[in-house]
JSON list of C-alpha atoms in Angstrom, two decimals:
[
{"chain": "A", "resi": 513, "resn": "MET", "atom": "CA", "xyz": [0.36, 0.05, 0.01]},
{"chain": "A", "resi": 514, "resn": "LYS", "atom": "CA", "xyz": [1.12, 3.59, -0.90]},
{"chain": "A", "resi": 515, "resn": "LYS", "atom": "CA", "xyz": [0.89, 6.69, 0.77]},
{"chain": "A", "resi": 516, "resn": "LEU", "atom": "CA", "xyz": [0.29, 10.00, -0.84]},
{"chain": "A", "resi": 517, "resn": "LEU", "atom": "CA", "xyz": [1.31, 12.91, 1.40]},
{"chain": "A", "resi": 518, "resn": "LEU", "atom": "CA", "xyz": [-0.66, 15.73, 0.10]},
{"chain": "A", "resi": 519, "resn": "LEU", "atom": "CA", "xyz": [0.47, 19.53, 1.48]},
{"chain": "A", "resi": 520, "resn": "ILE", "atom": "CA", "xyz": [-1.99, 21.95, 1.11]},
{"chain": "A", "resi": 521, "resn": "GLY", "atom": "CA", "xyz": [-0.49, 26.05, 1.69]},
{"chain": "A", "resi": 522, "resn": "PHE", "atom": "CA", "xyz": [-2.40, 28.66, 2.87]},
{"chain": "A", "resi": 523, "resn": "SER", "atom": "CA", "xyz": [-2.37, 32.33, 4.10]},
{"chain": "A", "resi": 524, "resn": "LEU", "atom": "CA", "xyz": [-4.22, 33.81, 6.49]},
{"chain": "A", "resi": 525, "resn": "ASN", "atom": "CA", "xyz": [-4.63, 37.51, 7.82]},
{"chain": "A", "resi": 526, "resn": "ILE", "atom": "CA", "xyz": [-5.49, 37.53, 11.35]},
{"chain": "A", "resi": 527, "resn": "ILE", "atom": "CA", "xyz": [-6.68, 41.14, 12.35]},
{"chain": "A", "resi": 528, "resn": "ILE", "atom": "CA", "xyz": [-6.30, 41.44, 16.19]},
{"chain": "A", "resi": 529, "resn": "SER", "atom": "CA", "xyz": [-8.52, 43.98, 17.65]},
{"chain": "A", "resi": 530, "resn": "GLN", "atom": "CA", "xyz": [-7.73, 47.35, 15.67]},
{"chain": "A", "resi": 531, "resn": "SER", "atom": "CA", "xyz": [-8.66, 50.38, 16.87]},
{"chain": "A", "resi": 532, "resn": "ILE", "atom": "CA", "xyz": [-8.58, 54.52, 16.59]},
{"chain": "A", "resi": 533, "resn": "VAL", "atom": "CA", "xyz": [-7.30, 55.48, 20.37]},
{"chain": "A", "resi": 534, "resn": "SER", "atom": "CA", "xyz": [-6.67, 59.06, 19.62]},
{"chain": "A", "resi": 535, "resn": "VAL", "atom": "CA", "xyz": [-7.60, 62.34, 17.12]},
{"chain": "A", "resi": 536, "resn": "GLU", "atom": "CA", "xyz": [-5.75, 65.07, 17.76]},
{"chain": "A", "resi": 537, "resn": "PRO", "atom": "CA", "xyz": [-7.11, 68.10, 17.87]},
{"chain": "A", "resi": 538, "resn": "ASN", "atom": "CA", "xyz": [-10.69, 66.42, 18.05]},
{"chain": "A", "resi": 539, "resn": "SER", "atom": "CA", "xyz": [-12.61, 69.66, 17.95]},
{"chain": "A", "resi": 540, "resn": "ALA", "atom": "CA", "xyz": [-13.42, 72.53, 15.32]},
{"chain": "A", "resi": 541, "resn": "VAL", "atom": "CA", "xyz": [-16.04, 74.85, 14.25]},
{"chain": "A", "resi": 542, "resn": "PRO", "atom": "CA", "xyz": [-18.01, 74.94, 11.29]},
{"chain": "A", "resi": 543, "resn": "GLY", "atom": "CA", "xyz": [-16.21, 76.56, 8.36]},
{"chain": "A", "resi": 544, "resn": "SER", "atom": "CA", "xyz": [-12.92, 75.81, 9.55]},
{"chain": "A", "resi": 545, "resn": "GLY", "atom": "CA", "xyz": [-9.91, 73.39, 7.74]},
{"chain": "A", "resi": 546, "resn": "LEU", "atom": "CA", "xyz": [-7.68, 71.53, 9.45]},
{"chain": "A", "resi": 547, "resn": "TRP", "atom": "CA", "xyz": [-5.22, 68.41, 9.88]},
{"chain": "A", "resi": 548, "resn": "VAL", "atom": "CA", "xyz": [-5.31, 66.12, 12.36]},
{"chain": "A", "resi": 549, "resn": "THR", "atom": "CA", "xyz": [-3.59, 63.09, 13.61]},
{"chain": "A", "resi": 550, "resn": "ILE", "atom": "CA", "xyz": [-5.01, 59.68, 13.92]},
{"chain": "A", "resi": 551, "resn": "THR", "atom": "CA", "xyz": [-3.39, 57.44, 16.29]},
{"chain": "A", "resi": 552, "resn": "GLY", "atom": "CA", "xyz": [-4.08, 53.30, 16.02]},
{"chain": "A", "resi": 553, "resn": "GLU", "atom": "CA", "xyz": [-3.22, 50.44, 17.42]},
{"chain": "A", "resi": 554, "resn": "ASP", "atom": "CA", "xyz": [-2.78, 47.32, 15.82]},
{"chain": "A", "resi": 555, "resn": "THR", "atom": "CA", "xyz": [-3.58, 48.97, 12.28]},
{"chain": "A", "resi": 556, "resn": "TYR", "atom": "CA", "xyz": [-2.09, 49.01, 8.93]},
{"chain": "A", "resi": 557, "resn": "PHE", "atom": "CA", "xyz": [-2.43, 52.22, 7.65]},
{"chain": "A", "resi": 558, "resn": "VAL", "atom": "CA", "xyz": [0.89, 51.27, 5.69]},
{"chain": "A", "resi": 559, "resn": "VAL", "atom": "CA", "xyz": [1.75, 47.77, 5.25]},
{"chain": "A", "resi": 560, "resn": "THR", "atom": "CA", "xyz": [5.35, 47.88, 6.69]},
{"chain": "A", "resi": 561, "resn": "ASP", "atom": "CA", "xyz": [6.95, 50.92, 8.36]},
{"chain": "A", "resi": 562, "resn": "THR", "atom": "CA", "xyz": [9.42, 50.79, 5.64]},
{"chain": "A", "resi": 563, "resn": "VAL", "atom": "CA", "xyz": [10.38, 54.61, 4.56]},
{"chain": "A", "resi": 564, "resn": "GLY", "atom": "CA", "xyz": [8.41, 55.20, 1.62]},
{"chain": "A", "resi": 565, "resn": "ALA", "atom": "CA", "xyz": [5.93, 52.24, 1.94]},
{"chain": "A", "resi": 566, "resn": "PRO", "atom": "CA", "xyz": [2.56, 52.39, 0.14]},
{"chain": "A", "resi": 567, "resn": "SER", "atom": "CA", "xyz": [-0.12, 53.57, 1.88]},
{"chain": "A", "resi": 568, "resn": "ASN", "atom": "CA", "xyz": [-3.00, 51.26, 2.78]},
{"chain": "A", "resi": 569, "resn": "VAL", "atom": "CA", "xyz": [-5.96, 54.11, 3.47]},
{"chain": "A", "resi": 570, "resn": "GLU", "atom": "CA", "xyz": [-8.73, 53.93, 0.98]},
{"chain": "A", "resi": 571, "resn": "THR", "atom": "CA", "xyz": [-10.81, 56.82, 2.81]},
{"chain": "A", "resi": 572, "resn": "VAL", "atom": "CA", "xyz": [-10.86, 58.91, 5.99]},
{"chain": "A", "resi": 573, "resn": "SER", "atom": "CA", "xyz": [-13.97, 60.44, 7.45]},
{"chain": "A", "resi": 574, "resn": "MET", "atom": "CA", "xyz": [-15.86, 61.28, 9.92]},
{"chain": "A", "resi": 575, "resn": "THR", "atom": "CA", "xyz": [-20.10, 61.02, 10.76]},
{"chain": "A", "resi": 576, "resn": "MET", "atom": "CA", "xyz": [-22.71, 61.57, 12.43]},
{"chain": "A", "resi": 577, "resn": "GLY", "atom": "CA", "xyz": [-26.10, 60.03, 11.45]},
{"chain": "A", "resi": 578, "resn": "HIS", "atom": "CA", "xyz": [-26.62, 60.38, 7.50]},
{"chain": "A", "resi": 579, "resn": "GLU", "atom": "CA", "xyz": [-23.88, 63.56, 7.25]},
{"chain": "A", "resi": 580, "resn": "ILE", "atom": "CA", "xyz": [-20.60, 62.46, 6.11]},
{"chain": "A", "resi": 581, "resn": "ILE", "atom": "CA", "xyz": [-16.84, 64.74, 5.94]},
{"chain": "A", "resi": 582, "resn": "VAL", "atom": "CA", "xyz": [-14.81, 62.94, 4.08]},
{"chain": "A", "resi": 583, "resn": "ALA", "atom": "CA", "xyz": [-10.73, 64.26, 4.38]},
{"chain": "A", "resi": 584, "resn": "THR", "atom": "CA", "xyz": [-9.52, 66.15, 1.36]},
{"chain": "A", "resi": 585, "resn": "SER", "atom": "CA", "xyz": [-5.91, 64.65, 1.88]},
{"chain": "A", "resi": 586, "resn": "PHE", "atom": "CA", "xyz": [-4.38, 62.08, 3.94]},
{"chain": "A", "resi": 587, "resn": "THR", "atom": "CA", "xyz": [-0.97, 60.55, 4.65]},
{"chain": "A", "resi": 588, "resn": "PRO", "atom": "CA", "xyz": [0.15, 57.41, 6.64]},
{"chain": "A", "resi": 589, "resn": "VAL", "atom": "CA", "xyz": [2.94, 58.01, 8.43]},
{"chain": "A", "resi": 590, "resn": "SER", "atom": "CA", "xyz": [3.46, 54.67, 9.94]},
{"chain": "A", "resi": 591, "resn": "ARG", "atom": "CA", "xyz": [1.23, 51.48, 10.48]},
{"chain": "A", "resi": 592, "resn": "THR", "atom": "CA", "xyz": [-0.47, 53.32, 13.65]},
{"chain": "A", "resi": 593, "resn": "VAL", "atom": "CA", "xyz": [-0.21, 56.88, 12.52]},
{"chain": "A", "resi": 594, "resn": "LEU", "atom": "CA", "xyz": [-2.04, 59.08, 9.96]},
{"chain": "A", "resi": 595, "resn": "GLU", "atom": "CA", "xyz": [-2.13, 62.64, 9.26]},
{"chain": "A", "resi": 596, "resn": "ALA", "atom": "CA", "xyz": [-5.75, 63.64, 7.39]},
{"chain": "A", "resi": 597, "resn": "PHE", "atom": "CA", "xyz": [-6.96, 67.10, 6.49]},
{"chain": "A", "resi": 598, "resn": "PHE", "atom": "CA", "xyz": [-10.70, 67.82, 7.06]},
{"chain": "A", "resi": 599, "resn": "ALA", "atom": "CA", "xyz": [-12.70, 70.89, 5.73]},
{"chain": "A", "resi": 600, "resn": "ILE", "atom": "CA", "xyz": [-15.52, 71.57, 7.83]},
{"chain": "A", "resi": 601, "resn": "PRO", "atom": "CA", "xyz": [-18.33, 72.73, 5.85]},
{"chain": "A", "resi": 602, "resn": "GLU", "atom": "CA", "xyz": [-20.03, 76.18, 7.17]},
{"chain": "A", "resi": 603, "resn": "ASP", "atom": "CA", "xyz": [-22.98, 73.80, 7.44]},
{"chain": "A", "resi": 604, "resn": "ALA", "atom": "CA", "xyz": [-21.76, 71.36, 9.74]},
{"chain": "A", "resi": 605, "resn": "THR", "atom": "CA", "xyz": [-24.13, 70.10, 12.44]},
{"chain": "A", "resi": 606, "resn": "ILE", "atom": "CA", "xyz": [-22.95, 70.64, 15.56]},
{"chain": "A", "resi": 607, "resn": "GLY", "atom": "CA", "xyz": [-22.33, 67.46, 17.76]},
{"chain": "A", "resi": 608, "resn": "SER", "atom": "CA", "xyz": [-20.24, 64.12, 18.05]},
{"chain": "A", "resi": 609, "resn": "TYR", "atom": "CA", "xyz": [-18.59, 62.57, 15.00]},
{"chain": "A", "resi": 610, "resn": "ASP", "atom": "CA", "xyz": [-17.33, 59.28, 14.34]},
{"chain": "A", "resi": 611, "resn": "VAL", "atom": "CA", "xyz": [-13.72, 58.94, 12.69]},
{"chain": "A", "resi": 612, "resn": "ALA", "atom": "CA", "xyz": [-13.04, 55.91, 10.42]},
{"chain": "A", "resi": 613, "resn": "VAL", "atom": "CA", "xyz": [-10.56, 55.18, 8.31]},
{"chain": "A", "resi": 614, "resn": "ASN", "atom": "CA", "xyz": [-11.02, 52.11, 5.88]},
{"chain": "A", "resi": 615, "resn": "GLN", "atom": "CA", "xyz": [-7.86, 49.93, 4.84]},
{"chain": "A", "resi": 616, "resn": "SER", "atom": "CA", "xyz": [-7.21, 48.26, 1.68]},
{"chain": "A", "resi": 617, "resn": "MET", "atom": "CA", "xyz": [-5.71, 44.62, 1.65]},
{"chain": "A", "resi": 618, "resn": "GLY", "atom": "CA", "xyz": [-8.32, 42.82, 3.63]},
{"chain": "A", "resi": 619, "resn": "TYR", "atom": "CA", "xyz": [-7.49, 45.15, 7.03]},
{"chain": "A", "resi": 620, "resn": "GLY", "atom": "CA", "xyz": [-11.00, 46.23, 7.17]},
{"chain": "A", "resi": 621, "resn": "SER", "atom": "CA", "xyz": [-11.99, 49.35, 8.66]},
{"chain": "A", "resi": 622, "resn": "VAL", "atom": "CA", "xyz": [-11.40, 50.87, 11.71]},
{"chain": "A", "resi": 623, "resn": "THR", "atom": "CA", "xyz": [-13.67, 53.63, 13.78]},
{"chain": "A", "resi": 624, "resn": "LEU", "atom": "CA", "xyz": [-13.54, 56.01, 16.96]},
{"chain": "A", "resi": 625, "resn": "VAL", "atom": "CA", "xyz": [-16.70, 56.28, 18.01]},
{"chain": "A", "resi": 626, "resn": "ASN", "atom": "CA", "xyz": [-17.65, 60.34, 18.82]},
{"chain": "A", "resi": 627, "resn": "GLY", "atom": "CA", "xyz": [-13.98, 60.55, 18.11]},
{"chain": "A", "resi": 628, "resn": "PHE", "atom": "CA", "xyz": [-14.32, 64.37, 16.92]},
{"chain": "A", "resi": 629, "resn": "SER", "atom": "CA", "xyz": [-16.83, 67.21, 17.87]},
{"chain": "A", "resi": 630, "resn": "ILE", "atom": "CA", "xyz": [-17.91, 70.09, 15.91]},
{"chain": "A", "resi": 631, "resn": "ALA", "atom": "CA", "xyz": [-18.68, 73.04, 18.23]},
{"chain": "A", "resi": 632, "resn": "GLU", "atom": "CA", "xyz": [-20.18, 76.37, 17.73]},
{"chain": "A", "resi": 633, "resn": "SER", "atom": "CA", "xyz": [-18.06, 79.46, 18.48]},
{"chain": "A", "resi": 634, "resn": "VAL", "atom": "CA", "xyz": [-17.97, 80.98, 21.92]},
{"chain": "A", "resi": 635, "resn": "LEU", "atom": "CA", "xyz": [-16.90, 84.52, 23.10]},
{"chain": "A", "resi": 636, "resn": "LEU", "atom": "CA", "xyz": [-15.20, 83.80, 26.54]},
{"chain": "A", "resi": 637, "resn": "SER", "atom": "CA", "xyz": [-14.48, 87.26, 27.92]},
{"chain": "A", "resi": 638, "resn": "VAL", "atom": "CA", "xyz": [-14.26, 90.91, 27.17]},
{"chain": "A", "resi": 639, "resn": "GLU", "atom": "CA", "xyz": [-11.36, 93.07, 28.74]},
{"chain": "A", "resi": 640, "resn": "PRO", "atom": "CA", "xyz": [-11.77, 95.63, 29.91]},
{"chain": "A", "resi": 641, "resn": "ASN", "atom": "CA", "xyz": [-15.42, 94.60, 30.28]},
{"chain": "A", "resi": 642, "resn": "SER", "atom": "CA", "xyz": [-16.61, 98.47, 30.98]},
{"chain": "A", "resi": 643, "resn": "ALA", "atom": "CA", "xyz": [-15.91, 102.26, 30.28]},
{"chain": "A", "resi": 644, "resn": "ALA", "atom": "CA", "xyz": [-16.76, 105.66, 30.85]},
{"chain": "A", "resi": 645, "resn": "PRO", "atom": "CA", "xyz": [-19.33, 107.35, 28.21]},
{"chain": "A", "resi": 646, "resn": "GLY", "atom": "CA", "xyz": [-17.53, 108.74, 25.63]},
{"chain": "A", "resi": 647, "resn": "SER", "atom": "CA", "xyz": [-14.11, 106.93, 25.95]},
{"chain": "A", "resi": 648, "resn": "SER", "atom": "CA", "xyz": [-11.96, 104.99, 23.59]},
{"chain": "A", "resi": 649, "resn": "LEU", "atom": "CA", "xyz": [-10.24, 102.30, 24.23]},
{"chain": "A", "resi": 650, "resn": "TRP", "atom": "CA", "xyz": [-9.06, 98.73, 23.09]},
{"chain": "A", "resi": 651, "resn": "VAL", "atom": "CA", "xyz": [-10.54, 95.54, 24.60]},
{"chain": "A", "resi": 652, "resn": "THR", "atom": "CA", "xyz": [-9.30, 92.16, 24.39]},
{"chain": "A", "resi": 653, "resn": "ILE", "atom": "CA", "xyz": [-11.92, 89.60, 22.83]},
{"chain": "A", "resi": 654, "resn": "LEU", "atom": "CA", "xyz": [-11.06, 86.05, 23.85]},
{"chain": "A", "resi": 655, "resn": "GLY", "atom": "CA", "xyz": [-13.22, 83.32, 22.06]},
{"chain": "A", "resi": 656, "resn": "GLU", "atom": "CA", "xyz": [-12.61, 79.84, 21.40]},
{"chain": "A", "resi": 657, "resn": "GLY", "atom": "CA", "xyz": [-13.36, 78.19, 18.10]},
{"chain": "A", "resi": 658, "resn": "THR", "atom": "CA", "xyz": [-13.61, 81.58, 16.47]},
{"chain": "A", "resi": 659, "resn": "HIS", "atom": "CA", "xyz": [-12.05, 82.16, 13.01]},
{"chain": "A", "resi": 660, "resn": "PHE", "atom": "CA", "xyz": [-10.21, 85.40, 14.34]},
{"chain": "A", "resi": 661, "resn": "LEU", "atom": "CA", "xyz": [-6.76, 86.07, 12.37]},
{"chain": "A", "resi": 662, "resn": "GLU", "atom": "CA", "xyz": [-3.57, 87.52, 13.01]},
{"chain": "A", "resi": 663, "resn": "ALA", "atom": "CA", "xyz": [-4.24, 91.51, 12.67]},
{"chain": "A", "resi": 664, "resn": "ASP", "atom": "CA", "xyz": [-7.64, 91.37, 11.84]},
{"chain": "A", "resi": 665, "resn": "THR", "atom": "CA", "xyz": [-9.20, 94.98, 11.22]},
{"chain": "A", "resi": 666, "resn": "VAL", "atom": "CA", "xyz": [-12.51, 95.38, 10.56]},
{"chain": "A", "resi": 667, "resn": "GLY", "atom": "CA", "xyz": [-13.38, 95.81, 6.45]},
{"chain": "A", "resi": 668, "resn": "ALA", "atom": "CA", "xyz": [-10.38, 94.47, 5.65]},
{"chain": "A", "resi": 669, "resn": "ALA", "atom": "CA", "xyz": [-9.90, 91.18, 3.82]},
{"chain": "A", "resi": 670, "resn": "ASN", "atom": "CA", "xyz": [-10.40, 88.78, 7.10]},
{"chain": "A", "resi": 671, "resn": "ASN", "atom": "CA", "xyz": [-12.77, 86.82, 8.96]},
{"chain": "A", "resi": 672, "resn": "VAL", "atom": "CA", "xyz": [-14.24, 89.85, 11.18]},
{"chain": "A", "resi": 673, "resn": "ALA", "atom": "CA", "xyz": [-17.08, 91.81, 9.68]},
{"chain": "A", "resi": 674, "resn": "SER", "atom": "CA", "xyz": [-17.44, 94.08, 13.05]},
{"chain": "A", "resi": 675, "resn": "VAL", "atom": "CA", "xyz": [-17.43, 94.62, 16.64]},
{"chain": "A", "resi": 676, "resn": "THR", "atom": "CA", "xyz": [-20.73, 95.71, 18.11]},
{"chain": "A", "resi": 677, "resn": "ILE", "atom": "CA", "xyz": [-21.46, 96.36, 21.30]},
{"chain": "A", "resi": 678, "resn": "ASN", "atom": "CA", "xyz": [-25.12, 96.14, 22.28]},
{"chain": "A", "resi": 679, "resn": "ARG", "atom": "CA", "xyz": [-27.50, 96.72, 25.09]},
{"chain": "A", "resi": 680, "resn": "ASP", "atom": "CA", "xyz": [-31.07, 95.83, 25.33]},
{"chain": "A", "resi": 681, "resn": "ASP", "atom": "CA", "xyz": [-31.01, 96.02, 21.50]},
{"chain": "A", "resi": 682, "resn": "LEU", "atom": "CA", "xyz": [-29.33, 99.37, 21.46]},
{"chain": "A", "resi": 683, "resn": "ILE", "atom": "CA", "xyz": [-26.16, 99.90, 19.82]},
{"chain": "A", "resi": 684, "resn": "ILE", "atom": "CA", "xyz": [-23.78, 101.28, 22.03]},
{"chain": "A", "resi": 685, "resn": "ALA", "atom": "CA", "xyz": [-20.50, 100.93, 20.27]},
{"chain": "A", "resi": 686, "resn": "THR", "atom": "CA", "xyz": [-19.02, 99.82, 16.92]},
{"chain": "A", "resi": 687, "resn": "ALA", "atom": "CA", "xyz": [-15.36, 98.97, 16.54]},
{"chain": "A", "resi": 688, "resn": "THR", "atom": "CA", "xyz": [-13.02, 100.48, 13.64]},
{"chain": "A", "resi": 689, "resn": "SER", "atom": "CA", "xyz": [-10.17, 98.11, 14.06]},
{"chain": "A", "resi": 690, "resn": "PHE", "atom": "CA", "xyz": [-9.67, 94.96, 15.52]},
{"chain": "A", "resi": 691, "resn": "THR", "atom": "CA", "xyz": [-6.34, 93.04, 16.24]},
{"chain": "A", "resi": 692, "resn": "ALA", "atom": "CA", "xyz": [-6.10, 89.49, 16.96]}
]
């Protein structure tokens, strides 16, 4: 009796609990554009950490319900680090977004639930916050999520259209210049 030995070869990719562990920065306001650094664990943004290795990323996006914001550009830095640029639309819905990276070559998609927030701009303080009638003065306006630019001047090509102080629907003062 003769015996036949049959060897069968196969390859198996095992995906071990890939995840996104952070997105930095992790918030923006509508109308802004920003680069974010996405850090993963056991991910394959590039297949090897060899310099010049090809990207293994197909798409990078943020979603909330039916709203999707797709990165306009992205660059894998290593297996676990990816840089992506997002242009947040002016009409983006305020709230928490899931951040997803779709990888090719059988590595699937990884998502960080509520990994990014789009928030409204908020004015935090105005200093000084009082003045005598008829006086002229410089004030410092501190905001979060604002679009103030360096050396903004009201009326110049910038993001500040006007600075107005109101009291009970009565305009008390309107700024003629603004410096960020």
